[in-house]
XYZ file of C-alpha atoms in Angstrom:
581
model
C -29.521 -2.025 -18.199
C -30.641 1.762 -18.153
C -30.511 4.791 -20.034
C -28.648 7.675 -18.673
C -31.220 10.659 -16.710
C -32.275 13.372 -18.602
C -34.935 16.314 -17.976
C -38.447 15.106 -17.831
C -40.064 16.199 -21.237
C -36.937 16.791 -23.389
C -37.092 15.157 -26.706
C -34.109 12.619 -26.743
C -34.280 11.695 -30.025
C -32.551 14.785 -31.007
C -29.883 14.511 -27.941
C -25.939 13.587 -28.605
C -23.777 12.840 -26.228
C -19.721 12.768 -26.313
C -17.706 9.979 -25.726
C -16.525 11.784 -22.823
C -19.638 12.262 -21.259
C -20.400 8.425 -21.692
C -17.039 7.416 -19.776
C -17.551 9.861 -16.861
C -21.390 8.335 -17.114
C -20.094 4.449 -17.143
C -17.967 4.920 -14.417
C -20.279 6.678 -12.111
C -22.765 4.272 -12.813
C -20.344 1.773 -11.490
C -20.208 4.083 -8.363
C -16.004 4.781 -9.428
C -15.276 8.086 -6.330
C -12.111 8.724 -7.109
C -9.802 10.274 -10.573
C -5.859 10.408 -10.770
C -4.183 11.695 -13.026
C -2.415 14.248 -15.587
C -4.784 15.858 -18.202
C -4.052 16.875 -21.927
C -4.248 15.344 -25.358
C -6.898 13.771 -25.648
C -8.163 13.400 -22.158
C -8.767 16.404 -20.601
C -12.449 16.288 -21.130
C -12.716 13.299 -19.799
C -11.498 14.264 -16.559
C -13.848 17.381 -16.850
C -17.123 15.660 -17.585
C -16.158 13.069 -14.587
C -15.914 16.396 -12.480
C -19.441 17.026 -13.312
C -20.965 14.139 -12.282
C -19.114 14.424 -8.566
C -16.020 12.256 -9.616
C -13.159 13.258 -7.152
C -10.641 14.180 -9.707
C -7.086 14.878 -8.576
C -4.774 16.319 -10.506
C -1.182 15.151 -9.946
C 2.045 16.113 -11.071
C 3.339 12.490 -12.696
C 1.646 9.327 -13.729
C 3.406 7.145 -11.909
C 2.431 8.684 -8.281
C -1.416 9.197 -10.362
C -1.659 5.690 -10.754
C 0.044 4.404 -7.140
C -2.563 7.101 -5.438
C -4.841 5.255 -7.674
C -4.557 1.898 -6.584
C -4.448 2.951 -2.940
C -7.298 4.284 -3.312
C -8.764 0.366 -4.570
C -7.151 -1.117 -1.379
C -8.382 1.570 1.069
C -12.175 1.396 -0.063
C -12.686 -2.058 -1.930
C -13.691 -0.105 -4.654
C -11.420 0.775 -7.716
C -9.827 4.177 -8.003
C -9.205 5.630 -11.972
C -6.233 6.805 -13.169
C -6.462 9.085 -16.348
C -3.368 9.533 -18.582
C -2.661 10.508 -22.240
C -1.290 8.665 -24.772
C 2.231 7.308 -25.498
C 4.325 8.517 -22.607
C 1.882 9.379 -20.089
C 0.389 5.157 -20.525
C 4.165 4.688 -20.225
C 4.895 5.926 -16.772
C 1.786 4.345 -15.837
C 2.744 1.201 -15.824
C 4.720 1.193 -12.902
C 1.581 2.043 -10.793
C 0.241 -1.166 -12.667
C 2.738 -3.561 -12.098
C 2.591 -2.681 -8.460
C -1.023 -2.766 -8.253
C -0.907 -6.586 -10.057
C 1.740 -7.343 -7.377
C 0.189 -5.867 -4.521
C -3.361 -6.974 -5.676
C -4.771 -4.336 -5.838
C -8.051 -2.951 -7.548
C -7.555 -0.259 -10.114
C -8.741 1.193 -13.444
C -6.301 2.716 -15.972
C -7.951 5.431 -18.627
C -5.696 6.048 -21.274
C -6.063 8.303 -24.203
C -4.417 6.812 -27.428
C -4.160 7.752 -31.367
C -6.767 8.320 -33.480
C -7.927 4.910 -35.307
C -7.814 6.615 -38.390
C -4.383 7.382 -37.957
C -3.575 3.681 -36.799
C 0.098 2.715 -38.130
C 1.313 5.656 -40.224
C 3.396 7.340 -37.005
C 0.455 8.892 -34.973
C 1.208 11.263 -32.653
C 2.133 9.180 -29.106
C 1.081 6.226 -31.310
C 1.855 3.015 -28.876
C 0.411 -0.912 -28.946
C -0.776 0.054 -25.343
C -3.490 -2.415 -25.021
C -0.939 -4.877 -25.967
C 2.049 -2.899 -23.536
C -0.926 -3.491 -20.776
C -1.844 -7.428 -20.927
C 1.181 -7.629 -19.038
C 0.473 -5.871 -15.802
C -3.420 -6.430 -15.752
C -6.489 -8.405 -15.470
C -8.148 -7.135 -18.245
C -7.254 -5.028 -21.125
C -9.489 -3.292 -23.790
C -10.201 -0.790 -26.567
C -14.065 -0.438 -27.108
C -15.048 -0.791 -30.601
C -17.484 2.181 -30.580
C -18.847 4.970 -28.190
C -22.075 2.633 -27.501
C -19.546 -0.209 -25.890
C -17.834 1.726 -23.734
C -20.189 1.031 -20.894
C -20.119 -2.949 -20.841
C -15.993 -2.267 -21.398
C -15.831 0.046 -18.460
C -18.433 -2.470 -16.328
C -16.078 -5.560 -16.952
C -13.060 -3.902 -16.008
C -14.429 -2.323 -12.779
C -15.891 -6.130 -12.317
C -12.549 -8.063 -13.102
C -10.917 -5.283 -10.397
C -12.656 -6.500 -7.804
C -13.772 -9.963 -8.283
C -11.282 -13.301 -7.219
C -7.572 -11.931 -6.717
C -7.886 -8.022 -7.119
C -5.470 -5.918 -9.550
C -5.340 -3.810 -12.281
C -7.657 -2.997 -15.502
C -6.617 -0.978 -18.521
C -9.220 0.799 -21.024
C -7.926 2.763 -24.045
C -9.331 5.299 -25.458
C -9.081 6.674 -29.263
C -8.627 10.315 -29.620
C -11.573 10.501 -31.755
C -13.888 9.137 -29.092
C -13.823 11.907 -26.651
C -15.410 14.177 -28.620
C -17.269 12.517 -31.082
C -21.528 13.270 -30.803
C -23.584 9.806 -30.271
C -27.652 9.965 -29.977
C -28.018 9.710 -26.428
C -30.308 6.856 -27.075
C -27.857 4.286 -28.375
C -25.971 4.347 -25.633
C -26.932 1.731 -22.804
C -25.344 1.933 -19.368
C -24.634 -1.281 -17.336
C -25.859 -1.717 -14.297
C -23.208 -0.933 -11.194
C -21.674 -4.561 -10.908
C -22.504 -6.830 -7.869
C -20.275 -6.814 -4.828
C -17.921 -9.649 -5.431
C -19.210 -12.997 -4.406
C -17.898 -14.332 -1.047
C -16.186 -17.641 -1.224
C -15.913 -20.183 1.336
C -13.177 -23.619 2.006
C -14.085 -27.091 2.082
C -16.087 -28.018 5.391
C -13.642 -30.950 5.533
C -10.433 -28.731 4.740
C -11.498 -25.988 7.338
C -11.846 -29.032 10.150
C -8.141 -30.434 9.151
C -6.674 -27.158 9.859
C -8.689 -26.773 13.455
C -7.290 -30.268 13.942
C -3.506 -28.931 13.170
C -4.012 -26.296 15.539
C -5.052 -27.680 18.265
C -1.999 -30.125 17.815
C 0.873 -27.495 17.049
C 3.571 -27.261 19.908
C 4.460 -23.763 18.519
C 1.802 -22.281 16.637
C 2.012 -18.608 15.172
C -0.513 -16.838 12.603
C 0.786 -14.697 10.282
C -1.761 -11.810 9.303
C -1.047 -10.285 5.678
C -2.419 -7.280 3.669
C -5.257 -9.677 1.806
C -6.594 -10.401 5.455
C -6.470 -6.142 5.465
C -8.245 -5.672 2.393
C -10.898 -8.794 3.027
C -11.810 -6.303 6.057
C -11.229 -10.137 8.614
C -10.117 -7.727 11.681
C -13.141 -8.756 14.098
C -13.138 -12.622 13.272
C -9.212 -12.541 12.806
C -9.299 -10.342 16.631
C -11.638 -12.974 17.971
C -9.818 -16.006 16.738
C -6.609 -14.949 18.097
C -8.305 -13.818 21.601
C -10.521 -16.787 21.614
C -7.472 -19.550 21.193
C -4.786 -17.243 22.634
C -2.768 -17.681 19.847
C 0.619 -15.337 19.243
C 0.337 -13.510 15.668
C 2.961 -11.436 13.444
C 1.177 -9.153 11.362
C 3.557 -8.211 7.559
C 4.102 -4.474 6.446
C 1.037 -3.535 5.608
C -0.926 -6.260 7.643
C -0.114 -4.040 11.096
C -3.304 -2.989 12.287
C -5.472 -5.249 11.469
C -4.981 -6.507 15.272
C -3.135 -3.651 16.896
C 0.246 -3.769 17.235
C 0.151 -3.159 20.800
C -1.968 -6.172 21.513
C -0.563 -8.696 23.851
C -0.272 -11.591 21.469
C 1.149 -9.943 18.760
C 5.186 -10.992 18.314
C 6.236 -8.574 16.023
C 9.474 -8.049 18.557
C 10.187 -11.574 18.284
C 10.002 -11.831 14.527
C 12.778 -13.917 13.450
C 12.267 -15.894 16.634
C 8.364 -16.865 16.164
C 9.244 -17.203 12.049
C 11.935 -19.842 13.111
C 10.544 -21.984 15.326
C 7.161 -22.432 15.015
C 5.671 -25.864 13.855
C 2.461 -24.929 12.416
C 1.672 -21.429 11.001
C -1.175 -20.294 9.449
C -1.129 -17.460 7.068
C -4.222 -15.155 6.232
C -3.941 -13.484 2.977
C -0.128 -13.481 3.751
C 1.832 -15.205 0.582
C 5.362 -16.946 1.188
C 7.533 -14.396 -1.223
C 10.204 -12.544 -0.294
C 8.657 -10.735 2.581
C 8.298 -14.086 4.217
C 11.341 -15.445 3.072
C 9.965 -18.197 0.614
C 8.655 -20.319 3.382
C 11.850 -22.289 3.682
C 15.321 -22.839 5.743
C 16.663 -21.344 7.707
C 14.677 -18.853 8.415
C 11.924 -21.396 9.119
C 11.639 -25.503 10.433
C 12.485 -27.475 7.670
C 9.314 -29.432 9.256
C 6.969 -26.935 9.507
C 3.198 -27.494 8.691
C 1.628 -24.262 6.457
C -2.205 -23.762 6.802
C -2.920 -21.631 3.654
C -5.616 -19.165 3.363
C -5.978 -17.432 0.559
C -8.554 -16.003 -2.417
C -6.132 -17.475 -5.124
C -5.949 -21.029 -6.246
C -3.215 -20.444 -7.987
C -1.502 -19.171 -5.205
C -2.107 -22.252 -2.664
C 1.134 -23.974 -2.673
C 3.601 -21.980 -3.857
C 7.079 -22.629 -2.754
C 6.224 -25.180 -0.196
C 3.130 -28.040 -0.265
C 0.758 -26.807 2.765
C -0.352 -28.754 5.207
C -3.681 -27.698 5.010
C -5.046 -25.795 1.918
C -7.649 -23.271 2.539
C -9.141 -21.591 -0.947
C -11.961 -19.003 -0.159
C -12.272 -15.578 1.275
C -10.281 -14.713 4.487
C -12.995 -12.914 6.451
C -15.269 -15.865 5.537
C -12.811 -18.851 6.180
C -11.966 -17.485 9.407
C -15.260 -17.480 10.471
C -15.238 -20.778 9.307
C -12.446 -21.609 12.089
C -14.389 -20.104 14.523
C -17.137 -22.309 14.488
C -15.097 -24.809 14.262
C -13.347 -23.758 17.946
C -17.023 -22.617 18.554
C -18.222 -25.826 18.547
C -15.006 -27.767 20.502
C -13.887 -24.721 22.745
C -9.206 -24.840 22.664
C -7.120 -22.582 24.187
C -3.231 -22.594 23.405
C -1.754 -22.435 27.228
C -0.670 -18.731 27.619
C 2.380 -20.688 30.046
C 3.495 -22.818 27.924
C 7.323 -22.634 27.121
C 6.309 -21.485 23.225
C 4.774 -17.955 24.776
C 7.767 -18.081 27.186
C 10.666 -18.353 24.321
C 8.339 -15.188 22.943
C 8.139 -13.003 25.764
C 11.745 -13.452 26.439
C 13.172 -12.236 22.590
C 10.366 -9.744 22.435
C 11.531 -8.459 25.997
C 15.256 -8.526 24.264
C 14.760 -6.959 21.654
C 12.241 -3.550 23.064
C 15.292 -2.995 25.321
C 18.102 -3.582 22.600
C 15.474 -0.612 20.345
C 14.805 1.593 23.932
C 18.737 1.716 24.183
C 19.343 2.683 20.609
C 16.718 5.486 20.693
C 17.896 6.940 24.177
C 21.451 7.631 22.861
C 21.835 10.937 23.195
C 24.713 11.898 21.014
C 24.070 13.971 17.527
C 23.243 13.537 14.826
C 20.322 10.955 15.572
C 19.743 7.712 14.565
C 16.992 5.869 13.121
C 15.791 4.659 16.679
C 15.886 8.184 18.230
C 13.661 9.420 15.405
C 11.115 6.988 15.445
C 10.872 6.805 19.132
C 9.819 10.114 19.243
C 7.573 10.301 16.415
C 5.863 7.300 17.993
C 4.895 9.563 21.142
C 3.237 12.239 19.439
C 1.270 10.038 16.390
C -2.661 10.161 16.995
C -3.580 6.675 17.381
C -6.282 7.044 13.964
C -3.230 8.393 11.430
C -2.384 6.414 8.652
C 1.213 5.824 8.140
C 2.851 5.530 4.758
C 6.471 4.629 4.462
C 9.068 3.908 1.959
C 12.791 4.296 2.017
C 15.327 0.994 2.698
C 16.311 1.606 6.382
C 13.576 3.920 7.096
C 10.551 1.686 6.040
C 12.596 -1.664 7.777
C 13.204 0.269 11.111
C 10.324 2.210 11.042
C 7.502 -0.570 11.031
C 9.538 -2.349 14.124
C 9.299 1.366 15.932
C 5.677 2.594 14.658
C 2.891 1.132 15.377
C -0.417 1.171 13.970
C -3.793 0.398 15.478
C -6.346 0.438 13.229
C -6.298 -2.087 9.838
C -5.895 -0.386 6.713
C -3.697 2.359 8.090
C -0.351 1.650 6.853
C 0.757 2.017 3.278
C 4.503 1.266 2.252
C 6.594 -0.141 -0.675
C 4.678 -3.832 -0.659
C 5.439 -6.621 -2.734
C 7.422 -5.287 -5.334
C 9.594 -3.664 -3.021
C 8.975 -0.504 -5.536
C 10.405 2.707 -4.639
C 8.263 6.529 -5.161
C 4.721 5.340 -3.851
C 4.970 7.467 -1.035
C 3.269 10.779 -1.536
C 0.856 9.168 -4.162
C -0.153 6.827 -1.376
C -0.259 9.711 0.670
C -2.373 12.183 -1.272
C -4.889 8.536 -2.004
C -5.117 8.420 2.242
C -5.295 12.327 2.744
C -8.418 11.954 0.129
C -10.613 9.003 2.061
C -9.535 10.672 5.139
C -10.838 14.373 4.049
C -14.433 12.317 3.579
C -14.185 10.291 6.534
C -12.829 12.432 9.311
C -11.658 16.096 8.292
C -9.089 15.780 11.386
C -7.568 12.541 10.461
C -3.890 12.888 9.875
C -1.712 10.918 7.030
C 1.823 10.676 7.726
C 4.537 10.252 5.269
C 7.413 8.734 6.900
C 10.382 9.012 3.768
C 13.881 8.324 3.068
C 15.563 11.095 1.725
C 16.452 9.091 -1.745
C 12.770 7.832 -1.695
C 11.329 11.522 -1.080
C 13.605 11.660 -4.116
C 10.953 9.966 -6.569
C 8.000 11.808 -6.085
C 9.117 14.846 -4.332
C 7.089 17.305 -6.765
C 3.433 16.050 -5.583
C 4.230 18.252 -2.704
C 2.915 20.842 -4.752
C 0.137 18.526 -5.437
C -0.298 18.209 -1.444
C -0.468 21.899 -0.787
C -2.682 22.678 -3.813
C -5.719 20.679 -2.564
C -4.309 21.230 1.110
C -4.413 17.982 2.322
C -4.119 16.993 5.822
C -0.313 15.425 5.158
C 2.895 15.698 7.808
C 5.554 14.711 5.593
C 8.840 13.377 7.752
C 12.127 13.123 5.854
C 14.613 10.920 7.081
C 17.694 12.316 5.689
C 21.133 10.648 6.211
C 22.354 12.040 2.938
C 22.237 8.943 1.181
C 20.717 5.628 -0.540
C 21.183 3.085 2.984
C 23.949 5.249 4.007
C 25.738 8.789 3.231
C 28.153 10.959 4.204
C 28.476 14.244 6.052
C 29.288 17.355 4.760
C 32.999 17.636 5.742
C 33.319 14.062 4.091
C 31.810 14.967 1.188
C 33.629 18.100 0.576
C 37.112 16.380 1.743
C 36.431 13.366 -0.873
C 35.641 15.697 -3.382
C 39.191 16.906 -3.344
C 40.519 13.787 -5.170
C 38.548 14.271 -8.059
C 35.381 14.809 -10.143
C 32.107 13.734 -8.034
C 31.382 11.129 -10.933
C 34.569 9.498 -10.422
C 34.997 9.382 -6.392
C 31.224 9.578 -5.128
C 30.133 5.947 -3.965
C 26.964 5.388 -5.782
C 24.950 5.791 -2.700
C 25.806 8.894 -1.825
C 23.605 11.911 -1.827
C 24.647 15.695 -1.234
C 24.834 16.396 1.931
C 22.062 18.346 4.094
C 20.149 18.950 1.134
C 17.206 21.609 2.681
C 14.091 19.442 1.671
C 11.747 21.723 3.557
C 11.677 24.267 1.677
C 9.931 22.346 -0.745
C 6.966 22.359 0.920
C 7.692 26.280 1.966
C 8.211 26.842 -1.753
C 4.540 25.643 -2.101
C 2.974 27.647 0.858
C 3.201 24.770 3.430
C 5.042 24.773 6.008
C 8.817 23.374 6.497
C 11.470 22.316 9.342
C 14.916 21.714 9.440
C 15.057 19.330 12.729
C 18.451 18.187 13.994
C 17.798 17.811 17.348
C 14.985 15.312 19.474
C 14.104 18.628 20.917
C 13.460 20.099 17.422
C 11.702 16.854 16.219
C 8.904 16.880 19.488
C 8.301 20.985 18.731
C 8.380 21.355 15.302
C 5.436 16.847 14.828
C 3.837 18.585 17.906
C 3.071 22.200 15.641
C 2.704 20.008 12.667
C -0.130 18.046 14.266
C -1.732 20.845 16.064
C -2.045 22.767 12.725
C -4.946 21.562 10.631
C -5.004 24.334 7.840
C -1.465 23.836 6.241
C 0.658 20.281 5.382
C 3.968 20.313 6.861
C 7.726 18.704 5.956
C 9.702 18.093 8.517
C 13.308 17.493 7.028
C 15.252 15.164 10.010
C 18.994 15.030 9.853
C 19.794 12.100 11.396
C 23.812 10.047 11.273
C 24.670 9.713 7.693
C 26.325 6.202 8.810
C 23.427 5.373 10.968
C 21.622 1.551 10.672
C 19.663 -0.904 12.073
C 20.435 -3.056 15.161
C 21.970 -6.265 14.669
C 19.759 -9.304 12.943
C 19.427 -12.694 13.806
C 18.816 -12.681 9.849
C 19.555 -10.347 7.352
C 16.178 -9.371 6.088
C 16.477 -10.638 2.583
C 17.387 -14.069 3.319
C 17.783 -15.832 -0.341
C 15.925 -18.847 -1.697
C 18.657 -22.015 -0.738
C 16.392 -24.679 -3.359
């Protein structure tokens, strides 16, 4: 434990400090980079004294994209991003960031300003159980009993972010903290807390599942967002290249081997998903995204080979074959000595690779005929097609929006792990420009030319289309890319709209999905001093990405009309097969 620096020769015993000054202080001491968030009662000098000891703060313009820029920021750099709010309200739309950061697993840090204790039960102003609201959607949630505390507080919640399964940590603040005066010398500052400690599987367990391996027929790893955020892209690359075994990477595990890599199946998804006999999954879970794990969407013989950091998460929905509990850079390594030490190679021409090669081959034509069609308004296929010619190979994607995510992650690919961001998990809707402005931030420090792009629906641009102001205040390095059909999955056009209109009230005779009709997005971002295009055309789309790249010094929204009845290609599933238990 240490005391926090002060001038050589001052007399201490005199000095005070605020309670403000000793959270900024806490959480650089636990090297926290990065502040979210919305200031005002009683937080805003928090946020200012973090500023002053070279916390990043960014000021958004809601809590809920705050705290989802937040969290993206803990999955991005392994190290917990804060989000600041006030009390009441402000915790309230915070919680959705939360929840998505406990599904999602996800390190973060939640600041919250509440009522003065004093005031505790007689109607405060914003008064709110929210350490109690918070349980729910965290690892850890605390009010510090005094200014001296709030260091060990702030520690263990950075700590509990980051150690076992990652996710969320909530601290609340009193009102009459921030300001009150300590002497500087009662107040003790934790040391920054260790890197988490790197767990490995059973030596017996690890040689099991080389021994399933090297027996499967069909074999097929699938490489999820925990294999992303255990940073396991070299052993994970060598593995697969080593035993030249086909891989399907989820959502937001693209990149981790790049797409374009000759063993990746992403083509052949529902193929290589429903006839493989052993699969192993890397910080992939069997939810939704994977369809439970069972029939029909997979063999009801199938052998699982789970890896994963969670206990608690090793057989869920199905009893693996092979259990692997421990880290998923270090268990893989663990694989790798195995095949190290007893050298197997899955034949590239056997007639597993050859059922692959064939759908996959099906499929990229099936997609290259949908995005040549030529007629207007485009589809989804057209769009992405030529989006997918002009992205630089370092960008990081972010997506959200029902057919635009879905299509788009067949159509985009990424290259590098850690570069794509999208609705996750919980499926949750309005994470896209917080996730955004979190990427534009890391990539500022890392690489000043490094481009984010925001790939939207129109109804998801819908959520969080105010942080464009946000975007064009700190001028981040953002191409925003609206797909608009006028709708929630589908719309209608403007002479449909209008004609429909004519039997009635729009509340009466407007299908729930619908929204109005070539709505001018861009000038959002024109509004703001960015720059905006209305693109109807492939023409359009390749001139106006190809100027939005090219210009460093502005963001840009590109606002795409595309078929207001447009959709996907036809699926051997539909994508949300349902449990059949």
């Amino acid at each position: 434990m240490w005391e926090s620096n002060f001038a050589e020769g001052s007399d201490k015993s005199e000095e005070q400090v605020s309670g403000a000054e000793v959270i900024a202080q806490a959480l650089k001491t636990q090297d926290v980079a990065y502040m979210f968030g919305i200031v005002g009662i009683p937080v805003t000098e928090i946020a200012v004294a973090a500023q002053k000891l070279g916390i990043r703060y960014v000021g958004m313009r809601n809590e809920q994209a705050a705290c989802y820029a937040a969290s993206a920021i803990g999955y991005l750099t392994g190290r917990p991003g804060v989000c600041l709010v006030v009390s009441g309200p402000g915790l309230i739309h915070a919680l959705g960031g939360m929840a998505n950061a406990n599904m999602n697993c996800w390190p973060l840090i939640v600041i919250g300003g509440s009522s003065e204790r004093s005031q505790e039960t007689m109607g405060a102003f914003q008064e709110f159980p929210q350490v109690e609201a918070c349980r729910l959607y965290t690892k850890f949630s605390a009010r510090p009993s005094s200014i001296e505390t709030i260091p060990s507080v702030i520690e263990k919640a950075v700590r509990s972010s980051i150690y076992g399964r990652p996710g969320p940590c909530y601290v609340d603040i009193p009102a009459d903290f921030v300001n009150l005066q300590v002497n500087v010398n009662s107040v003790k500052y934790m040391e920054c807390c260790m890197p988490p400690p790197v767990s490995m599987a059973e030596t017996s367990a690890v040689y099991m599942a080389a021994s399933v391996i090297r027996n499967a027929k069909r074999p097929l790893l699938i490489i999820g967002k925990g294999a992303a955020y255990a940073r396991a892209e070299e052993a994970l690359r060598k593995l697969v290249e080593q035993c030249k075994l086909p891989f399907l990477p989820t959502p937001m595990g693209k990149g981790v081997i790049p797409d374009n890599h000759p063993y990746c199946v992403s083509a052949a998804r529902s193929r290589a998903l429903q006839f493989a006999d052993v699969i192993v999954l890397f910080g992939a879970r069997l939810n939704w995204i994977l369809h439970f794990g069972l029939p029909p969407r997979y063999q009801p013989d199938v052998k699982f080979i789970q890896v994963d950091i969670c206990a608690e998460e090793l057989g869920n929905n199905v009893k693996p074959a092979v259990a692997l509990l421990g880290d998923t850079n270090a268990v893989t390594k663990q694989l790798l000595e195995q095949f190290d030490k007893t050298p197997w190679q899955y034949p590239l021409e056997s007639s597993w690779w050859q059922t692959l090669r064939e759908k996959m081959k099906s499929n990229e034509a099936a997609t290259k005929e949908l995005a040549s069609q030529k007629s207007l308004p485009m589809n989804y296929y057209t769009v992405f097609y030529h989006v997918q010619e002009q992205l630089p190979r370092d960008c990081f994607v972010v997506s959200e929006g029902a057919n635009t995510m879905d299509i788009g992650r067949t159509v985009i690919q990424n290259y590098l792990p850690r570069h794509r961001l999208d609705a996750g998990t919980f499926g949750t809707m309005g994470i896209g420009l917080g996730f955004a402005i979190a990427a534009a931030i890391v990539a500022k420090d890392r690489n000043p030319r490094q481009r984010v792009i925001c790939v939207e629906g129109d109804s998801a641009f819908g959520f969080s289309g105010m942080e464009v102001e946000t975007i064009c205040r700190y001028n981040l390095p953002i191409v925003l890319l609206v797909v608009n059909n006028n709708g929630i999955y589908q719309g209608f056009d403007a002479d449909s709209w209008k004609e429909m209109l004519k039997f009635g009230d729009a509340t009466a005779v407007a299908p729930p999905v619908c929204l109005l009709p070539d709505s001018h997005y861009e000038q959002v971002m024109t509004a703001f001093g960015g720059k905006g295009y209305f693109v109807q055309t492939p023409e359009e789309l390749q001139k106006s990405l190809k100027q939005s790249l090219a210009d460093t010094t502005k963001p840009s929204l590109l606002n795409i009309m595309i078929e207001p009845q447009a959709t996907r290609k036809a699926q051997d599933f539909h994508w949300l097969t349902r449990s059949n238990m």
